[in-house]
Coordinates of C-alpha atoms in Angstrom, one line a residue:
X1 CA 177.8 86.8 114.5
X2 CA 179.2 89.6 112.5
X3 CA 176.8 92.6 112.3
X4 CA 176.2 93.9 108.8
X5 CA 177.1 97.5 108.3
X6 CA 174.3 99.8 107.2
X7 CA 174.0 100.7 103.6
X8 CA 174.9 104.3 102.7
X9 CA 173.4 106.0 99.6
X10 CA 176.0 108.4 98.2
X11 CA 174.1 110.8 96.0
X12 CA 176.0 112.7 93.3
X13 CA 174.1 115.3 91.2
X14 CA 175.7 116.4 88.0
X15 CA 175.6 119.2 85.5
X16 CA 178.6 119.6 83.2
X17 CA 181.3 118.3 85.4
X18 CA 183.4 116.3 83.0
X19 CA 186.6 117.9 84.4
X20 CA 186.0 116.6 87.9
X21 CA 183.4 113.8 88.1
X22 CA 185.9 110.9 87.5
X23 CA 187.9 112.0 90.6
X24 CA 184.7 112.3 92.6
X25 CA 183.6 108.8 91.7
X26 CA 187.0 107.4 92.4
X27 CA 187.0 108.9 95.8
X28 CA 183.9 107.0 96.7
X29 CA 185.3 103.7 95.3
X30 CA 188.5 104.3 97.5
X31 CA 186.4 104.5 100.7
X32 CA 187.5 102.3 103.6
X33 CA 183.7 101.9 104.3
X34 CA 182.5 99.7 101.4
X35 CA 178.8 99.1 102.0
X36 CA 177.6 101.9 99.8
X37 CA 175.6 102.6 96.6
X38 CA 176.6 105.5 94.4
X39 CA 173.6 107.1 92.7
X40 CA 174.6 109.6 90.0
X41 CA 171.8 111.8 88.6
X42 CA 172.7 113.9 85.6
X43 CA 170.7 117.1 85.0
X44 CA 170.9 117.2 81.2
X45 CA 174.6 117.8 80.9
X46 CA 175.9 119.0 77.5
X47 CA 179.4 117.7 78.0
X48 CA 180.9 114.2 78.6
X49 CA 179.6 113.8 82.2
X50 CA 177.1 111.1 81.2
X51 CA 179.6 109.1 79.2
X52 CA 182.2 109.2 82.1
X53 CA 179.5 108.1 84.6
X54 CA 178.4 105.2 82.3
X55 CA 181.9 103.9 82.2
X56 CA 182.0 103.6 85.9
X57 CA 178.5 102.1 86.1
X58 CA 179.6 99.4 83.7
X59 CA 182.5 98.4 86.0
X60 CA 180.8 98.5 89.4
X61 CA 177.2 97.2 90.1
X62 CA 177.0 99.5 93.1
X63 CA 177.0 102.5 90.8
X64 CA 173.8 103.6 89.1
X65 CA 173.3 106.4 86.6
X66 CA 170.1 108.2 86.0
X67 CA 169.6 111.0 83.5
X68 CA 166.7 113.5 84.0
X69 CA 164.3 114.0 81.1
X70 CA 164.6 117.8 81.7
X71 CA 166.9 120.1 83.6
X72 CA 165.6 120.4 87.2
X73 CA 168.2 122.7 88.8
X74 CA 170.4 122.1 91.9
X75 CA 168.1 121.4 94.8
X76 CA 165.2 119.8 92.9
X77 CA 167.8 117.5 91.5
X78 CA 169.1 116.7 94.9
X79 CA 165.6 115.7 96.0
X80 CA 165.2 113.7 92.8
X81 CA 168.4 111.8 93.6
X82 CA 167.1 111.0 97.1
X83 CA 164.1 109.2 95.6
X84 CA 166.4 106.5 94.3
X85 CA 168.2 105.9 97.6
X86 CA 167.8 102.6 99.4
X87 CA 170.3 103.1 102.2
X88 CA 169.8 103.8 105.9
X89 CA 171.8 107.0 105.4
X90 CA 172.0 109.6 102.6
X91 CA 175.4 111.2 101.9
X92 CA 175.6 113.8 99.2
X93 CA 178.9 114.3 97.4
X94 CA 179.0 117.0 94.8
X95 CA 180.5 115.9 91.5
X96 CA 183.3 118.4 91.8
X97 CA 184.3 117.4 95.3
X98 CA 186.1 114.5 96.9
X99 CA 185.5 112.4 100.0
X100 CA 188.6 111.1 101.7
X101 CA 189.0 107.4 102.3
X102 CA 188.0 107.6 106.0
X103 CA 185.1 110.0 105.4
X104 CA 182.2 107.7 105.0
X105 CA 183.3 105.5 107.9
X106 CA 183.6 108.4 110.4
X107 CA 180.2 109.8 109.4
X108 CA 178.4 106.4 109.5
X109 CA 180.0 105.4 112.8
X110 CA 178.9 108.8 114.3
X111 CA 175.3 108.3 113.3
X112 CA 175.3 104.7 114.5
X113 CA 176.7 105.8 117.9
X114 CA 173.8 108.2 118.4
X115 CA 170.7 106.7 116.8
X116 CA 168.4 109.4 118.2
X117 CA 170.0 112.0 115.9
X118 CA 168.4 113.0 112.6
X119 CA 171.4 114.4 110.9
X120 CA 175.2 114.6 111.3
X121 CA 177.3 117.6 110.5
X122 CA 181.0 118.5 110.3
X123 CA 181.9 120.4 113.4
X124 CA 183.8 123.3 111.8
X125 CA 183.9 125.4 115.0
X126 CA 185.2 122.6 117.2
X127 CA 186.8 124.0 120.4
X128 CA 188.3 120.9 121.9
X129 CA 185.8 120.8 124.8
X130 CA 184.3 117.5 123.8
X131 CA 185.4 114.2 122.4
X132 CA 184.1 113.6 118.9
X133 CA 181.6 112.6 117.7
X134 CA 179.3 114.4 120.1
X135 CA 175.5 114.7 120.3
X136 CA 174.0 118.1 120.7
X137 CA 170.4 118.7 121.7
X138 CA 168.2 121.1 119.8
X139 CA 168.7 123.8 122.3
X140 CA 172.5 123.3 122.4
X141 CA 172.7 123.4 118.7
X142 CA 170.8 126.7 118.6
X143 CA 172.9 128.2 121.4
X144 CA 176.1 127.3 119.6
X145 CA 174.9 128.4 116.1
X146 CA 173.6 131.8 117.1
X147 CA 175.8 132.8 120.1
X148 CA 179.2 131.2 119.2
X149 CA 179.8 130.2 115.6
X150 CA 177.4 129.1 112.9
X151 CA 177.4 125.3 113.0
X152 CA 174.5 124.9 110.7
X153 CA 175.9 126.6 107.6
X154 CA 177.8 123.5 106.4
X155 CA 176.8 122.3 102.9
X156 CA 175.6 118.8 101.9
X157 CA 179.1 117.5 101.3
X158 CA 179.9 118.0 105.0
X159 CA 176.7 116.3 106.2
X160 CA 175.0 112.9 106.5
X161 CA 171.3 112.4 106.9
X162 CA 169.2 109.5 108.2
X163 CA 167.1 108.8 105.1
X164 CA 163.8 108.2 107.1
X165 CA 164.2 111.6 108.7
X166 CA 165.1 113.4 105.4
X167 CA 162.0 112.0 103.9
X168 CA 159.8 112.7 106.9
X169 CA 160.6 116.4 106.9
X170 CA 160.3 116.8 103.1
X171 CA 163.9 117.0 102.0
X172 CA 165.3 120.3 100.6
X173 CA 162.9 123.3 100.0
X174 CA 163.9 124.7 96.6
X175 CA 162.2 128.0 97.2
X176 CA 165.2 128.9 99.3
X177 CA 167.4 128.5 96.2
X178 CA 171.1 128.5 96.9
X179 CA 170.5 128.6 100.7
X180 CA 168.2 125.5 100.7
X181 CA 171.0 123.5 102.4
X182 CA 171.1 125.9 105.3
X183 CA 167.3 125.9 105.5
X184 CA 167.2 122.1 105.6
X185 CA 169.9 122.0 108.4
X186 CA 167.9 124.6 110.4
X187 CA 164.6 122.7 109.9
X188 CA 166.2 119.3 110.7
X189 CA 168.1 120.6 113.8
X190 CA 165.0 122.4 115.1
X191 CA 163.2 119.1 115.9
X192 CA 165.9 116.4 116.6
X193 CA 169.4 116.2 118.1
X194 CA 172.4 116.5 115.8
X195 CA 175.6 114.5 115.7
X196 CA 178.8 116.6 115.2
X197 CA 182.0 114.9 113.9
X198 CA 185.5 116.1 113.0
X199 CA 186.6 118.1 110.0
X200 CA 188.9 116.9 107.1
X201 CA 186.6 114.2 105.8
X202 CA 186.1 115.7 102.4
X203 CA 187.6 118.2 100.0
X204 CA 185.4 121.0 98.8
X205 CA 186.8 122.2 95.5
X206 CA 186.5 125.9 94.7
X207 CA 186.4 127.0 91.1
X208 CA 184.8 129.5 88.7
X209 CA 181.2 129.1 88.0
X210 CA 180.0 128.0 91.4
X211 CA 176.6 129.4 92.4
X212 CA 177.9 130.3 95.9
X213 CA 180.1 133.1 94.4
X214 CA 177.3 134.7 92.4
X215 CA 174.8 134.5 95.2
X216 CA 177.3 136.2 97.7
X217 CA 177.7 139.1 95.3
X218 CA 174.0 139.8 94.7
X219 CA 173.0 139.8 98.5
X220 CA 170.9 136.6 98.0
X221 CA 172.4 134.9 101.1
X222 CA 171.7 138.0 103.2
X223 CA 168.0 137.9 102.2
X224 CA 167.6 134.1 102.5
X225 CA 169.5 133.6 105.7
X226 CA 167.4 136.3 107.4
X227 CA 164.1 134.6 106.2
X228 CA 165.3 131.1 107.1
X229 CA 166.2 132.2 110.7
X230 CA 162.8 133.8 111.2
X231 CA 160.9 130.8 109.9
X232 CA 162.8 128.0 111.7
X233 CA 163.5 129.6 115.0
X234 CA 159.8 130.2 115.5
X235 CA 159.1 126.4 115.2
X236 CA 162.2 125.1 117.0
X237 CA 161.8 123.0 120.2
X238 CA 163.7 125.5 122.4
X239 CA 162.8 127.7 125.4
X240 CA 160.7 130.8 124.6
X241 CA 163.3 133.3 126.0
X242 CA 166.0 131.8 123.8
X243 CA 163.7 132.0 120.8
X244 CA 162.9 135.6 121.5
X245 CA 166.5 136.6 121.9
X246 CA 167.6 134.9 118.7
X247 CA 164.7 136.5 116.7
X248 CA 165.5 140.0 118.1
X249 CA 169.2 139.6 117.2
X250 CA 168.2 138.5 113.8
X251 CA 166.5 141.8 113.2
X252 CA 169.3 143.8 114.8
X253 CA 172.0 142.1 112.7
X254 CA 170.0 142.6 109.5
X255 CA 169.6 146.2 110.4
X256 CA 173.4 146.6 110.6
X257 CA 173.9 144.8 107.3
X258 CA 171.4 147.0 105.6
X259 CA 172.9 150.2 107.0
X260 CA 176.3 149.0 105.7
X261 CA 174.8 148.1 102.4
X262 CA 173.2 151.5 102.1
X263 CA 176.6 153.2 102.3
X264 CA 177.5 151.5 99.0
X265 CA 174.1 151.4 97.2
X266 CA 170.8 152.9 98.4
X267 CA 169.0 151.0 95.6
X268 CA 170.4 147.6 96.9
X269 CA 169.3 148.6 100.4
X270 CA 165.7 149.2 99.2
X271 CA 165.7 146.0 97.2
X272 CA 166.9 143.8 100.2
X273 CA 164.5 145.6 102.6
X274 CA 161.6 144.9 100.2
X275 CA 162.5 141.2 99.7
X276 CA 162.8 140.6 103.5
X277 CA 160.0 142.7 104.7
X278 CA 162.4 144.2 107.2
X279 CA 160.8 146.6 109.7
X280 CA 162.4 150.1 109.7
X281 CA 162.2 150.4 113.5
X282 CA 165.1 148.0 113.8
X283 CA 167.4 150.4 112.1
X284 CA 167.5 152.4 115.4
X285 CA 167.9 149.2 117.5
X286 CA 170.8 148.2 115.2
X287 CA 172.9 151.0 116.7
X288 CA 172.7 149.3 120.1
X289 CA 174.4 146.0 121.0
X290 CA 172.8 142.7 120.3
X291 CA 170.6 141.3 123.1
X292 CA 172.5 139.1 125.6
X293 CA 171.3 135.6 126.2
X294 CA 168.6 135.3 128.9
X295 CA 168.4 139.1 129.2
X296 CA 164.9 140.5 129.7

């Protein structure tokens, strides 16, 4: 008997993306993995995004369009889109990005191979030491993220989530604004194993007007990432000595960033210090090397 493939809910949130949305929708339609529903949630666009979406909805019953009664903003709208999902898995695809034909198939197969995982991520720092996909325990994810290269920074387009787990841990936390995706990955990875799969499954389009550019310029990422690390490392299912080392290094690295920022703008240094509640004693510790793993 042929086993039915699990349904994937592809979630596409939209705000004024008439230049790109048709390509994004077409990329889902072209997927080799065909058991999907595409849920498009428009956040009160003022251009032709809704009209373009409606034209696709009329041609394919798997495509559903919803228009918010008011503008919710980025991550509240992502959470709203998830409430319409019926699939076993949630796959976000931004309306200005593309997923390659093999992308859904690779992600779903990775999750099906390791059902104990809560989320799956693109392995951007893959070093060739494992065959892919690979399952990382909570502790191994934290070791790699904090002592090698940040695995958990990947945005929603490069991720797939088990819907039941996404709902169980409350989805995205909009209070972390532009870094809500990183906070979700950290929170999700702190409690359950993570599947890592290969790169080149999607195309992240870079263009003017993206929130990531503005937030990088005003130090918002510096503030939010520091706070996210403190909050989620404290509750992670990892050994206490690892937890202590990560938290100390979080303070040391923040101290270095603040010292560097102070050379450019003392007022920005004071602002970031106030927003993070950074303790001044770590300015002195920042002049020393970060703490080595397992050191006392």
